[in-house]
PDB file of C-alpha atoms and ligand atoms in Angstrom:
ATOM      1  CA  UNK A 100      -0.016   0.179   0.061  1.00  0.00           C
ATOM      2  CA  UNK A 101       1.259   3.352  -0.714  1.00  0.00           C
ATOM      3  CA  UNK A 102       2.209   5.602   2.092  1.00  0.00           C
ATOM      4  CA  UNK A 103       0.990   9.038   2.433  1.00  0.00           C
ATOM      5  CA  UNK A 104       3.371  11.498   3.943  1.00  0.00           C
ATOM      6  CA  UNK A 105       4.453  15.068   4.914  1.00  0.00           C
ATOM      7  CA  UNK A 106       7.994  15.438   5.745  1.00  0.00           C
ATOM      8  CA  UNK A 107       9.541  18.758   7.146  1.00  0.00           C
ATOM      9  CA  UNK A 108      12.982  20.186   5.980  1.00  0.00           C
ATOM     10  CA  UNK A 109      14.146  23.093   8.379  1.00  0.00           C
ATOM     11  CA  UNK A 110      17.295  23.460   6.564  1.00  0.00           C
ATOM     12  CA  UNK A 111      20.025  25.592   8.779  1.00  0.00           C
ATOM     13  CA  UNK A 112      17.243  27.527  10.846  1.00  0.00           C
ATOM     14  CA  UNK A 113      16.452  27.003  14.375  1.00  0.00           C
ATOM     15  CA  UNK A 114      18.899  27.097  17.232  1.00  0.00           C
ATOM     16  CA  UNK A 115      18.658  24.463  19.957  1.00  0.00           C
ATOM     17  CA  UNK A 116      15.883  26.507  22.177  1.00  0.00           C
ATOM     18  CA  UNK A 117      13.637  27.280  19.185  1.00  0.00           C
ATOM     19  CA  UNK A 118      13.621  23.990  17.472  1.00  0.00           C
ATOM     20  CA  UNK A 119      12.593  22.401  20.579  1.00  0.00           C
ATOM     21  CA  UNK A 120       9.979  24.593  20.917  1.00  0.00           C
ATOM     22  CA  UNK A 121       8.919  24.329  17.523  1.00  0.00           C
ATOM     23  CA  UNK A 122       9.064  20.393  17.604  1.00  0.00           C
ATOM     24  CA  UNK A 123       6.730  20.413  21.132  1.00  0.00           C
ATOM     25  CA  UNK A 124       4.410  22.931  19.375  1.00  0.00           C
ATOM     26  CA  UNK A 125       3.810  20.712  16.773  1.00  0.00           C
ATOM     27  CA  UNK A 126       3.466  17.700  18.444  1.00  0.00           C
ATOM     28  CA  UNK A 127       1.060  19.517  20.961  1.00  0.00           C
ATOM     29  CA  UNK A 128      -1.340  20.511  18.186  1.00  0.00           C
ATOM     30  CA  UNK A 129      -1.079  16.895  16.681  1.00  0.00           C
ATOM     31  CA  UNK A 130      -2.097  14.855  19.702  1.00  0.00           C
ATOM     32  CA  UNK A 131      -5.143  16.504  19.812  1.00  0.00           C
ATOM     33  CA  UNK A 132      -6.367  14.548  17.065  1.00  0.00           C
ATOM     34  CA  UNK A 133      -3.220  12.569  15.938  1.00  0.00           C
ATOM     35  CA  UNK A 134      -2.853  12.591  11.680  1.00  0.00           C
ATOM     36  CA  UNK A 135      -3.386   9.120  10.267  1.00  0.00           C
ATOM     37  CA  UNK A 136       0.045   9.606   7.819  1.00  0.00           C
ATOM     38  CA  UNK A 137       3.029   9.315   9.072  1.00  0.00           C
ATOM     39  CA  UNK A 138       5.012  13.272   9.583  1.00  0.00           C
ATOM     40  CA  UNK A 139       9.049  13.276   8.930  1.00  0.00           C
ATOM     41  CA  UNK A 140      10.722  15.963  10.785  1.00  0.00           C
ATOM     42  CA  UNK A 141      14.183  16.556   9.199  1.00  0.00           C
ATOM     43  CA  UNK A 142      15.871  19.401  11.238  1.00  0.00           C
ATOM     44  CA  UNK A 143      19.792  20.045  11.755  1.00  0.00           C
ATOM     45  CA  UNK A 144      21.645  17.627  13.137  1.00  0.00           C
ATOM     46  CA  UNK A 145      22.190  19.162  16.641  1.00  0.00           C
ATOM     47  CA  UNK A 146      18.639  18.749  17.198  1.00  0.00           C
ATOM     48  CA  UNK A 147      18.540  15.181  16.561  1.00  0.00           C
ATOM     49  CA  UNK A 148      18.948  13.563  19.728  1.00  0.00           C
ATOM     50  CA  UNK A 149      16.512  15.846  21.828  1.00  0.00           C
ATOM     51  CA  UNK A 150      13.844  15.331  19.015  1.00  0.00           C
ATOM     52  CA  UNK A 151      14.520  11.818  19.349  1.00  0.00           C
ATOM     53  CA  UNK A 152      13.688  11.820  23.201  1.00  0.00           C
ATOM     54  CA  UNK A 153      10.738  14.264  22.580  1.00  0.00           C
ATOM     55  CA  UNK A 154       9.401  11.888  19.929  1.00  0.00           C
ATOM     56  CA  UNK A 155      10.261   8.774  21.123  1.00  0.00           C
ATOM     57  CA  UNK A 156       6.448   7.498  22.354  1.00  0.00           C
ATOM     58  CA  UNK A 157       4.763   9.226  19.293  1.00  0.00           C
ATOM     59  CA  UNK A 158       4.362   6.582  16.851  1.00  0.00           C
ATOM     60  CA  UNK A 159       3.110   8.882  13.912  1.00  0.00           C
ATOM     61  CA  UNK A 160       6.271  11.179  13.618  1.00  0.00           C
ATOM     62  CA  UNK A 161       9.585  10.001  12.495  1.00  0.00           C
ATOM     63  CA  UNK A 162      12.721  11.656  12.670  1.00  0.00           C
ATOM     64  CA  UNK A 163      14.803  12.467   9.335  1.00  0.00           C
ATOM     65  CA  UNK A 164      18.014  13.939   8.445  1.00  0.00           C
ATOM     66  CA  UNK A 165      18.983  16.726   5.789  1.00  0.00           C
ATOM     67  CA  UNK A 166      22.192  15.029   4.833  1.00  0.00           C
ATOM     68  CA  UNK A 167      24.790  11.954   5.122  1.00  0.00           C
ATOM     69  CA  UNK A 168      27.931  10.925   4.237  1.00  0.00           C
ATOM     70  CA  UNK A 169      28.132   7.743   2.409  1.00  0.00           C
ATOM     71  CA  UNK A 170      31.318   6.458   4.416  1.00  0.00           C
ATOM     72  CA  UNK A 171      30.713   4.275   7.654  1.00  0.00           C
ATOM     73  CA  UNK A 172      33.334   6.143   9.546  1.00  0.00           C
ATOM     74  CA  UNK A 173      36.839   7.700   9.317  1.00  0.00           C
ATOM     75  CA  UNK A 174      38.777  10.651   8.315  1.00  0.00           C
ATOM     76  CA  UNK A 175      35.892  12.598   6.939  1.00  0.00           C
ATOM     77  CA  UNK A 176      36.170  15.877   8.696  1.00  0.00           C
ATOM     78  CA  UNK A 177      32.825  17.377   9.505  1.00  0.00           C
ATOM     79  CA  UNK A 178      30.699  14.635   7.890  1.00  0.00           C
ATOM     80  CA  UNK A 179      28.106  12.533   9.553  1.00  0.00           C
ATOM     81  CA  UNK A 180      27.613   8.783   8.632  1.00  0.00           C
ATOM     82  CA  UNK A 181      24.177   6.777   8.488  1.00  0.00           C
ATOM     83  CA  UNK A 182      25.378   4.596  11.037  1.00  0.00           C
ATOM     84  CA  UNK A 183      25.377   7.853  13.488  1.00  0.00           C
ATOM     85  CA  UNK A 184      22.246   8.855  12.602  1.00  0.00           C
ATOM     86  CA  UNK A 185      20.763   5.425  12.841  1.00  0.00           C
ATOM     87  CA  UNK A 186      22.166   5.492  16.356  1.00  0.00           C
ATOM     88  CA  UNK A 187      20.124   8.707  17.153  1.00  0.00           C
ATOM     89  CA  UNK A 188      16.792   7.026  15.884  1.00  0.00           C
ATOM     90  CA  UNK A 189      16.681   8.617  12.362  1.00  0.00           C
ATOM     91  CA  UNK A 190      14.446   6.615  10.213  1.00  0.00           C
ATOM     92  CA  UNK A 191      14.502   8.890   6.917  1.00  0.00           C
ATOM     93  CA  UNK A 192      17.729  10.616   5.295  1.00  0.00           C
ATOM     94  CA  UNK A 193      17.184  13.525   2.615  1.00  0.00           C
ATOM     95  CA  UNK A 194      19.277  12.738  -0.543  1.00  0.00           C
ATOM     96  CA  UNK A 195      20.004  14.946  -3.626  1.00  0.00           C
ATOM     97  CA  UNK A 196      18.291  17.846  -2.160  1.00  0.00           C
ATOM     98  CA  UNK A 197      18.748  20.789  -4.866  1.00  0.00           C
ATOM     99  CA  UNK A 198      20.951  22.999  -2.310  1.00  0.00           C
ATOM    100  CA  UNK A 199      23.269  20.149  -1.885  1.00  0.00           C
ATOM    101  CA  UNK A 200      23.660  19.633  -5.218  1.00  0.00           C
ATOM    102  CA  UNK A 201      24.135  23.372  -6.409  1.00  0.00           C
ATOM    103  CA  UNK A 202      25.785  24.874  -3.467  1.00  0.00           C
ATOM    104  CA  UNK A 203      27.874  21.742  -2.345  1.00  0.00           C
ATOM    105  CA  UNK A 204      28.540  20.181  -5.767  1.00  0.00           C
ATOM    106  CA  UNK A 205      26.915  17.124  -5.101  1.00  0.00           C
ATOM    107  CA  UNK A 206      26.825  15.064  -8.383  1.00  0.00           C
ATOM    108  CA  UNK A 207      24.681  12.578  -9.161  1.00  0.00           C
ATOM    109  CA  UNK A 208      27.412  10.047  -8.447  1.00  0.00           C
ATOM    110  CA  UNK A 209      27.646  11.276  -4.806  1.00  0.00           C
ATOM    111  CA  UNK A 210      24.087  11.592  -4.325  1.00  0.00           C
ATOM    112  CA  UNK A 211      24.038   7.615  -5.309  1.00  0.00           C
ATOM    113  CA  UNK A 212      26.420   6.609  -2.995  1.00  0.00           C
ATOM    114  CA  UNK A 213      24.673   8.400  -0.010  1.00  0.00           C
ATOM    115  CA  UNK A 214      21.219   6.520  -1.586  1.00  0.00           C
ATOM    116  CA  UNK A 215      22.942   3.664  -1.403  1.00  0.00           C
ATOM    117  CA  UNK A 216      24.672   3.915   1.846  1.00  0.00           C
ATOM    118  CA  UNK A 217      21.333   4.724   3.450  1.00  0.00           C
ATOM    119  CA  UNK A 218      19.661   1.661   2.184  1.00  0.00           C
ATOM    120  CA  UNK A 219      22.658  -0.406   3.131  1.00  0.00           C
ATOM    121  CA  UNK A 220      21.976   0.689   7.096  1.00  0.00           C
ATOM    122  CA  UNK A 221      17.939   0.245   6.904  1.00  0.00           C
ATOM    123  CA  UNK A 222      17.326   3.839   6.861  1.00  0.00           C
ATOM    124  CA  UNK A 223      15.111   5.451   4.023  1.00  0.00           C
ATOM    125  CA  UNK A 224      16.288   7.712   1.745  1.00  0.00           C
ATOM    126  CA  UNK A 225      13.785  10.813   0.585  1.00  0.00           C
ATOM    127  CA  UNK A 226      15.233  11.420  -2.566  1.00  0.00           C
ATOM    128  CA  UNK A 227      14.889  14.835  -4.298  1.00  0.00           C
ATOM    129  CA  UNK A 228      15.043  15.559  -7.976  1.00  0.00           C
ATOM    130  CA  UNK A 229      13.706  18.310  -9.991  1.00  0.00           C
ATOM    131  CA  UNK A 230      14.591  21.123 -12.750  1.00  0.00           C
ATOM    132  CA  UNK A 231      16.027  24.493 -12.682  1.00  0.00           C
ATOM    133  CA  UNK A 232      13.470  27.485 -14.202  1.00  0.00           C
ATOM    134  CA  UNK A 233      16.118  27.506 -17.259  1.00  0.00           C
ATOM    135  CA  UNK A 234      15.440  23.904 -17.992  1.00  0.00           C
ATOM    136  CA  UNK A 235      11.588  24.127 -17.720  1.00  0.00           C
ATOM    137  CA  UNK A 236      11.473  27.014 -20.167  1.00  0.00           C
ATOM    138  CA  UNK A 237      13.181  25.050 -22.586  1.00  0.00           C
ATOM    139  CA  UNK A 238      10.315  22.408 -21.978  1.00  0.00           C
ATOM    140  CA  UNK A 239      13.293  19.697 -20.899  1.00  0.00           C
ATOM    141  CA  UNK A 240      12.221  19.294 -17.677  1.00  0.00           C
ATOM    142  CA  UNK A 241      10.812  15.644 -18.044  1.00  0.00           C
ATOM    143  CA  UNK A 242      14.305  14.483 -19.459  1.00  0.00           C
ATOM    144  CA  UNK A 243      16.366  16.507 -16.948  1.00  0.00           C
ATOM    145  CA  UNK A 244      14.563  14.629 -14.222  1.00  0.00           C
ATOM    146  CA  UNK A 245      14.380  11.320 -15.754  1.00  0.00           C
ATOM    147  CA  UNK A 246      18.384  11.651 -15.939  1.00  0.00           C
ATOM    148  CA  UNK A 247      18.355  12.392 -12.348  1.00  0.00           C
ATOM    149  CA  UNK A 248      16.293   9.134 -11.410  1.00  0.00           C
ATOM    150  CA  UNK A 249      18.048   6.948 -13.969  1.00  0.00           C
ATOM    151  CA  UNK A 250      21.660   7.693 -12.466  1.00  0.00           C
ATOM    152  CA  UNK A 251      20.424   7.420  -8.885  1.00  0.00           C
ATOM    153  CA  UNK A 252      17.407   5.095  -8.562  1.00  0.00           C
ATOM    154  CA  UNK A 253      16.691   2.586 -11.285  1.00  0.00           C
ATOM    155  CA  UNK A 254      20.120   0.668 -10.661  1.00  0.00           C
ATOM    156  CA  UNK A 255      18.773  -0.525  -7.650  1.00  0.00           C
ATOM    157  CA  UNK A 256      17.215  -3.481  -7.030  1.00  0.00           C
ATOM    158  CA  UNK A 257      13.650  -4.013  -6.346  1.00  0.00           C
ATOM    159  CA  UNK A 258      13.905  -4.798  -2.749  1.00  0.00           C
ATOM    160  CA  UNK A 259      16.313  -1.000  -2.146  1.00  0.00           C
ATOM    161  CA  UNK A 260      13.405   1.008  -4.439  1.00  0.00           C
ATOM    162  CA  UNK A 261      10.622  -0.196  -2.102  1.00  0.00           C
ATOM    163  CA  UNK A 262      12.021   1.737   0.615  1.00  0.00           C
ATOM    164  CA  UNK A 263      13.007   4.848  -1.414  1.00  0.00           C
ATOM    165  CA  UNK A 264      10.674   7.886  -1.051  1.00  0.00           C
ATOM    166  CA  UNK A 265      10.453  10.121  -4.153  1.00  0.00           C
ATOM    167  CA  UNK A 266      10.502  14.274  -3.650  1.00  0.00           C
ATOM    168  CA  UNK A 267       9.553  15.836  -6.913  1.00  0.00           C
ATOM    169  CA  UNK A 268      10.934  19.627  -6.123  1.00  0.00           C
ATOM    170  CA  UNK A 269      11.395  22.026  -9.000  1.00  0.00           C
ATOM    171  CA  UNK A 270      14.199  24.125  -8.020  1.00  0.00           C
ATOM    172  CA  UNK A 271      12.004  27.470  -9.202  1.00  0.00           C
ATOM    173  CA  UNK A 272       9.418  26.405  -6.572  1.00  0.00           C
ATOM    174  CA  UNK A 273      11.825  26.082  -3.957  1.00  0.00           C
ATOM    175  CA  UNK A 274      11.459  28.933  -1.753  1.00  0.00           C
ATOM    176  CA  UNK A 275      10.062  31.371  -4.135  1.00  0.00           C
ATOM    177  CA  UNK A 276       6.579  31.465  -3.107  1.00  0.00           C
ATOM    178  CA  UNK A 277       5.740  30.314  -6.524  1.00  0.00           C
ATOM    179  CA  UNK A 278       4.604  26.890  -6.236  1.00  0.00           C
ATOM    180  CA  UNK A 279       4.011  24.583  -9.259  1.00  0.00           C
ATOM    181  CA  UNK A 280       0.554  24.116 -10.272  1.00  0.00           C
ATOM    182  CA  UNK A 281      -1.269  21.261  -8.947  1.00  0.00           C
ATOM    183  CA  UNK A 282      -1.176  20.105 -13.054  1.00  0.00           C
ATOM    184  CA  UNK A 283       2.434  20.341 -13.367  1.00  0.00           C
ATOM    185  CA  UNK A 284       2.708  18.600 -10.160  1.00  0.00           C
ATOM    186  CA  UNK A 285       0.668  15.775 -11.294  1.00  0.00           C
ATOM    187  CA  UNK A 286       1.822  15.491 -15.004  1.00  0.00           C
ATOM    188  CA  UNK A 287       5.601  15.090 -13.517  1.00  0.00           C
ATOM    189  CA  UNK A 288       4.690  12.755 -10.335  1.00  0.00           C
ATOM    190  CA  UNK A 289       2.946  10.532 -13.151  1.00  0.00           C
ATOM    191  CA  UNK A 290       5.610  10.643 -15.239  1.00  0.00           C
ATOM    192  CA  UNK A 291       8.541   9.427 -12.346  1.00  0.00           C
ATOM    193  CA  UNK A 292       5.769   6.821 -11.736  1.00  0.00           C
ATOM    194  CA  UNK A 293       5.874   5.637 -14.904  1.00  0.00           C
ATOM    195  CA  UNK A 294       9.670   5.472 -15.096  1.00  0.00           C
ATOM    196  CA  UNK A 295       9.294   3.536 -11.674  1.00  0.00           C
ATOM    197  CA  UNK A 296       6.873   1.248 -13.535  1.00  0.00           C
ATOM    198  CA  UNK A 297       9.051   0.616 -16.871  1.00  0.00           C
ATOM    199  CA  UNK A 298      12.142  -0.543 -14.636  1.00  0.00           C
ATOM    200  CA  UNK A 299      10.226  -2.106 -11.511  1.00  0.00           C
ATOM    201  CA  UNK A 300       6.882  -3.181 -12.771  1.00  0.00           C
ATOM    202  CA  UNK A 301       3.505  -1.717 -11.660  1.00  0.00           C
ATOM    203  CA  UNK A 302       3.066  -2.940  -8.034  1.00  0.00           C
ATOM    204  CA  UNK A 303       6.052  -1.472  -6.839  1.00  0.00           C
ATOM    205  CA  UNK A 304       5.699   2.042  -9.028  1.00  0.00           C
ATOM    206  CA  UNK A 305       1.739   2.048  -7.654  1.00  0.00           C
ATOM    207  CA  UNK A 306       3.180   1.462  -3.968  1.00  0.00           C
ATOM    208  CA  UNK A 307       6.031   4.156  -3.969  1.00  0.00           C
ATOM    209  CA  UNK A 308       5.482   7.648  -2.206  1.00  0.00           C
ATOM    210  CA  UNK A 309       5.751  10.587  -4.196  1.00  0.00           C
ATOM    211  CA  UNK A 310       5.645  14.120  -2.344  1.00  0.00           C
ATOM    212  CA  UNK A 311       5.847  17.366  -4.031  1.00  0.00           C
ATOM    213  CA  UNK A 312       8.074  20.240  -2.667  1.00  0.00           C
ATOM    214  CA  UNK A 313       8.506  23.680  -3.623  1.00  0.00           C
ATOM    215  CA  UNK A 314       6.636  26.332  -1.664  1.00  0.00           C
ATOM    216  CA  UNK A 315       4.073  24.373  -0.346  1.00  0.00           C
ATOM    217  CA  UNK A 316       1.908  26.240   2.164  1.00  0.00           C
ATOM    218  CA  UNK A 317      -1.861  26.047   4.120  1.00  0.00           C
ATOM    219  CA  UNK A 318      -3.248  27.399   1.199  1.00  0.00           C
ATOM    220  CA  UNK A 319      -1.856  25.619  -1.627  1.00  0.00           C
ATOM    221  CA  UNK A 320      -1.513  22.010   0.119  1.00  0.00           C
ATOM    222  CA  UNK A 321      -5.084  20.291  -0.446  1.00  0.00           C
ATOM    223  CA  UNK A 322      -4.731  21.029  -4.367  1.00  0.00           C
ATOM    224  CA  UNK A 323      -1.524  19.492  -4.512  1.00  0.00           C
ATOM    225  CA  UNK A 324      -2.062  16.916  -2.150  1.00  0.00           C
ATOM    226  CA  UNK A 325      -5.507  16.032  -4.135  1.00  0.00           C
ATOM    227  CA  UNK A 326      -3.477  15.220  -7.262  1.00  0.00           C
ATOM    228  CA  UNK A 327      -3.631  11.332  -7.941  1.00  0.00           C
ATOM    229  CA  UNK A 328       0.027  10.839  -7.732  1.00  0.00           C
ATOM    230  CA  UNK A 329       0.970  13.575  -5.204  1.00  0.00           C
ATOM    231  CA  UNK A 330       1.258  11.420  -1.982  1.00  0.00           C
ATOM    232  CA  UNK A 331       2.023  14.331   0.106  1.00  0.00           C
ATOM    233  CA  UNK A 332       5.114  16.849   0.726  1.00  0.00           C
ATOM    234  CA  UNK A 333       7.929  17.867   1.442  1.00  0.00           C
ATOM    235  CA  UNK A 334       7.684  21.626   3.032  1.00  0.00           C
ATOM    236  CA  UNK A 335      10.960  24.162   3.542  1.00  0.00           C
ATOM    237  CA  UNK A 336       9.620  27.125   4.859  1.00  0.00           C
ATOM    238  CA  UNK A 337       5.920  26.409   5.887  1.00  0.00           C
ATOM    239  CA  UNK A 338       7.490  23.885   7.993  1.00  0.00           C
ATOM    240  CA  UNK A 339       9.048  26.494  10.757  1.00  0.00           C
ATOM    241  CA  UNK A 340       5.706  27.731  11.676  1.00  0.00           C
ATOM    242  CA  UNK A 341       3.929  24.832  14.052  1.00  0.00           C
ATOM    243  CA  UNK A 342       0.539  26.215  12.991  1.00  0.00           C
ATOM    244  CA  UNK A 343       1.369  26.249   9.158  1.00  0.00           C
ATOM    245  CA  UNK A 344       3.068  22.933   9.122  1.00  0.00           C
ATOM    246  CA  UNK A 345       0.029  21.419  11.211  1.00  0.00           C
ATOM    247  CA  UNK A 346      -2.334  22.741   8.648  1.00  0.00           C
ATOM    248  CA  UNK A 347      -0.309  21.571   5.725  1.00  0.00           C
ATOM    249  CA  UNK A 348      -0.388  17.761   7.785  1.00  0.00           C
ATOM    250  CA  UNK A 349      -4.272  18.348   7.894  1.00  0.00           C
ATOM    251  CA  UNK A 350      -4.665  18.952   4.233  1.00  0.00           C
ATOM    252  CA  UNK A 351      -3.715  15.500   3.403  1.00  0.00           C
ATOM    253  CA  UNK A 352      -6.402  13.371   3.359  1.00  0.00           C
TER     254      UNK A 352
HETATM  255  C1  LIG B 189      12.609  22.418   0.131  1.00  0.00           C
HETATM  256  O1  LIG B 189      13.703  23.030   0.279  1.00  0.00           O
HETATM  257  O2  LIG B 189      12.601  21.254   0.638  1.00  0.00           O
HETATM  258  C2  LIG B 189      11.224  22.929   0.194  1.00  0.00           C
HETATM  259  C3  LIG B 189      10.577  22.818  -0.328  1.00  0.00           C
HETATM  260  O3  LIG B 189      11.363  24.284   0.500  1.00  0.00           O
HETATM  261  P1  LIG B 189      10.298  25.376   0.598  1.00  0.00           P
HETATM  262  O4  LIG B 189       8.772  25.001   1.382  1.00  0.00           O
HETATM  263  O5  LIG B 189      10.456  26.570   1.401  1.00  0.00           O
HETATM  264  O6  LIG B 189      10.068  25.513  -0.918  1.00  0.00           O
END
């Protein structure tokens, strides 16, 4: 069965006290009426231990990380490995976010290694893909996303791909206040699902969770999430306000 989900990407925001307050506010608000779909919160690394303690009794909230390195340990100054994340109760790890690809020069090869490492240690990648504005303007967005998926996901085994969540995040929509229209999101999600189907078959494709990310907010969440192939969202800016984030969670039917 396809799992619907809303995931928060706090990015590099919130000091320790603020992050704990935000997480507590989300928890208190959700506890009044627990959501029927899982919620994933991906804070900066410094919050993971506190949030693990806060959420340990809450079955519907899972901890995620925004990044990882692909080696298990060693001389990799500044990096955090997947086993380290696992030891903190992290269940999901974002891989291939456009900010990591662009600002930190992560290639398809690096993203693929991260995806493999996440799977090897029994965690779940949230694999991000999506085109820049110039590519969409040239009407090459389908081939661009196909290339990202072909490089990192199509080489996986059927068992591995079944643990992957894909987030389609058009770069022109991230943090801009300009979301993809529900129709644009739907057509790309249907295309991504068709790529998965061609390689892994219908059952795996139908069971795959496909999130939309890019300026999701309480006003547009329902129309985006109502699309047949949109199974929830990866939310940046709007996940930093408990009220907005909870409204987005509630928009997922
Ligand atoms: C993101 O960066 O993953 C994201 C979706 O950001 P925002 O919601 O702020 O566009």
